[in-house]
mmCIF file of C-alpha atoms in Angstrom:
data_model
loop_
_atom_site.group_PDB
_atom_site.id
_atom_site.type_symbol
_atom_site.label_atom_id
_atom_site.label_comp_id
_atom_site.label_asym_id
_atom_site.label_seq_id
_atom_site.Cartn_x
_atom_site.Cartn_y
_atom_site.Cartn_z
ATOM 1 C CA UNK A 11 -44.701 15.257 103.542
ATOM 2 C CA UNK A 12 -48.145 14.267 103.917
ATOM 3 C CA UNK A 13 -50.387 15.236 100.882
ATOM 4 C CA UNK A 14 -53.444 14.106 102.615
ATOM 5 C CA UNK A 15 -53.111 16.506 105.433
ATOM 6 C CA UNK A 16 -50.541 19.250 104.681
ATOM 7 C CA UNK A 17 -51.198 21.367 108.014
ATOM 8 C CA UNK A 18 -51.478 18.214 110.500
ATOM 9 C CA UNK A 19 -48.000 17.442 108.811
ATOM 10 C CA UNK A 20 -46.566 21.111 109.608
ATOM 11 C CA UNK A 21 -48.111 21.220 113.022
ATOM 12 C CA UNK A 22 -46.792 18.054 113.792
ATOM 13 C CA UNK A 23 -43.695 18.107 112.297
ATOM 14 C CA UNK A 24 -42.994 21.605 113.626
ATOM 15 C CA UNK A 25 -44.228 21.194 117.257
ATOM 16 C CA UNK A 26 -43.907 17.173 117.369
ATOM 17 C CA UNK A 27 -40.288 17.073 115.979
ATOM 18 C CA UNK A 28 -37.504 14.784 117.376
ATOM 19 C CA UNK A 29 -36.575 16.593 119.914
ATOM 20 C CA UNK A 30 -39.597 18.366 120.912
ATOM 21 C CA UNK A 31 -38.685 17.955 124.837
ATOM 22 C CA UNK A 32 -35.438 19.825 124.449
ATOM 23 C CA UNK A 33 -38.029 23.292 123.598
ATOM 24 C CA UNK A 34 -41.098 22.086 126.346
ATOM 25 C CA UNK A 35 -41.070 19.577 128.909
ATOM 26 C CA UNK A 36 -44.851 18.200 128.299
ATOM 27 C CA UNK A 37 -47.008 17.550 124.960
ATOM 28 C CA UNK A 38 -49.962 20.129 126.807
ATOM 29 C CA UNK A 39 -47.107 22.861 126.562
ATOM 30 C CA UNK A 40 -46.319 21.715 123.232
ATOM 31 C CA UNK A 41 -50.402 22.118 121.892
ATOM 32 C CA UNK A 42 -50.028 25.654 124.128
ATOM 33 C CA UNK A 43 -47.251 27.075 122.229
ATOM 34 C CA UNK A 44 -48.693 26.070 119.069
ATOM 35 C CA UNK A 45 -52.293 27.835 120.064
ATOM 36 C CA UNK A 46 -50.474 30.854 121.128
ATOM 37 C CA UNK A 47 -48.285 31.121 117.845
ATOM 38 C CA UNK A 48 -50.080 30.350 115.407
ATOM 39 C CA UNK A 49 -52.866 32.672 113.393
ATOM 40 C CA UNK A 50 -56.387 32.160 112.800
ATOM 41 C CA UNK A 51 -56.158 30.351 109.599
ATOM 42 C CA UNK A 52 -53.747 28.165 110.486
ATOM 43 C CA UNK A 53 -55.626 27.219 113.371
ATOM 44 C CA UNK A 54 -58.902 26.348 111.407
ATOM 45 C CA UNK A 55 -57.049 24.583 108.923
ATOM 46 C CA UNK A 56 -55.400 22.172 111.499
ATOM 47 C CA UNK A 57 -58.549 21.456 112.964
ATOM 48 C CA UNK A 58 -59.833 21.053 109.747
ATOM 49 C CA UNK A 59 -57.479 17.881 108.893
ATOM 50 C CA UNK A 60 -57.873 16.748 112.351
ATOM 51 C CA UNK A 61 -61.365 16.039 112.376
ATOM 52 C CA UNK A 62 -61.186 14.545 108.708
ATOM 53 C CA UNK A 63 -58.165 12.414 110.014
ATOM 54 C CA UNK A 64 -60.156 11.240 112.854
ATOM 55 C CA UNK A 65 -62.984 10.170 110.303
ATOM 56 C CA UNK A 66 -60.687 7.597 108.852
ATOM 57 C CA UNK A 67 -61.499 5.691 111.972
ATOM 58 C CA UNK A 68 -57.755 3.717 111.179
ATOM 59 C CA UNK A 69 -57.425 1.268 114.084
ATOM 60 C CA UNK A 70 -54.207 2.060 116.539
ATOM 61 C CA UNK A 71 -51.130 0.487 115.308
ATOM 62 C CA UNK A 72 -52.278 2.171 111.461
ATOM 63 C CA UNK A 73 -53.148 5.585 113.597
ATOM 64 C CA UNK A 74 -49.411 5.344 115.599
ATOM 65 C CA UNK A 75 -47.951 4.792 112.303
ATOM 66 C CA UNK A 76 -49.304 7.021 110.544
ATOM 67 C CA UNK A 77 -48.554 9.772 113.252
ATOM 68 C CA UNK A 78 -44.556 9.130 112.735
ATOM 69 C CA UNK A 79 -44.266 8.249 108.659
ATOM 70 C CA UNK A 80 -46.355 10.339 107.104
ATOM 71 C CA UNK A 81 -47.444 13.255 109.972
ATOM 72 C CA UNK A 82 -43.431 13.203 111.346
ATOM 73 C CA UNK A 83 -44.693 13.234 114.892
ATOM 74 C CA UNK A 84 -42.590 12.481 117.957
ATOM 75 C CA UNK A 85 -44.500 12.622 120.740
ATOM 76 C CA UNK A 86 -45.020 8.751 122.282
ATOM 77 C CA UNK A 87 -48.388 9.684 123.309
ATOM 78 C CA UNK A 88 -49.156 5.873 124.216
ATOM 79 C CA UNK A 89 -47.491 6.188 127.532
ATOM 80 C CA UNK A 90 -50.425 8.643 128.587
ATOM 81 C CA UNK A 91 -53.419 8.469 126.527
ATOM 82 C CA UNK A 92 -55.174 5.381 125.873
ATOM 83 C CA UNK A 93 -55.255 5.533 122.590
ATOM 84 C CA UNK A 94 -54.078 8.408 119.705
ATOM 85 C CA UNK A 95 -57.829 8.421 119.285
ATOM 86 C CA UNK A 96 -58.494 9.883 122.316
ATOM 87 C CA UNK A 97 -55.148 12.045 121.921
ATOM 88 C CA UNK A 98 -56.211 13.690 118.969
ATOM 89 C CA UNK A 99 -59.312 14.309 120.132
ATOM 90 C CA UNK A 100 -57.986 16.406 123.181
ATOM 91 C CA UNK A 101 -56.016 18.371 120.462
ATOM 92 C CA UNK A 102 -59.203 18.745 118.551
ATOM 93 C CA UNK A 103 -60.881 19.947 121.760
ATOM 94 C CA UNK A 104 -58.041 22.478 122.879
ATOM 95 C CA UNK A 105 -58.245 24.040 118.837
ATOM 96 C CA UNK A 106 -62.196 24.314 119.492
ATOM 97 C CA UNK A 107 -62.061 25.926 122.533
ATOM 98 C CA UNK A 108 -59.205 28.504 121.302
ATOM 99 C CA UNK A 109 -60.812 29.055 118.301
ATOM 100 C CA UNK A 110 -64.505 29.722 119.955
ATOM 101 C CA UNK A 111 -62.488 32.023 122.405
ATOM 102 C CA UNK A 112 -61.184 34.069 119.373
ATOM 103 C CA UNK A 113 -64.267 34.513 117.326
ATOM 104 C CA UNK A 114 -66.334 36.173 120.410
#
């Protein structure tokens, strides 16, 4: 488990896991199912680690591996987004939006 980023590891881990296409066909119905379950808190607290993740600037191959060591995540997001950069962001962006949605 990661003790850098203990929610990014559950989220990930949870939602990411091995055979995350077996419960959802695409990673956007993945992030969906993890906005919809998932309270308040948990929310802000995976955002949280996301954004101080995405500070480490690490390049690619240390963000990919880091993703699947220490963060247990699954999803081969390489084969869509150009980089896990730009794929975390998009999670970063859904949480926002879900989480400015709740507090109006």
């Amino acid at each position: 488990m990661s003790r850098d980023f203990p929610e990014l590891h559950d989220f990930f881990g949870a939602y990411f896991h091995q055979d995350w296409t077996v419960e959802h066909d695409t990673a956007e119905k993945i992030i969906d199912a993890f906005l919809a379950e998932s309270d308040f808190e948990d929310l802000v607290a995976v955002q949280r680690e996301l954004y101080v993740l995405l500070g480490q600037n690490k390049n690619e191959l240390a963000l990919r591996e880091y993703l699947l060591t220490e963060l247990s995540c699954y999803y081969s997001y390489w084969n869509v987004w150009e980089s896990g950069e730009s794929w975390l962001r998009h999670i970063a962006e859904k949480l926002a939006r879900r989480l400015d949605r709740h507090s109006h």
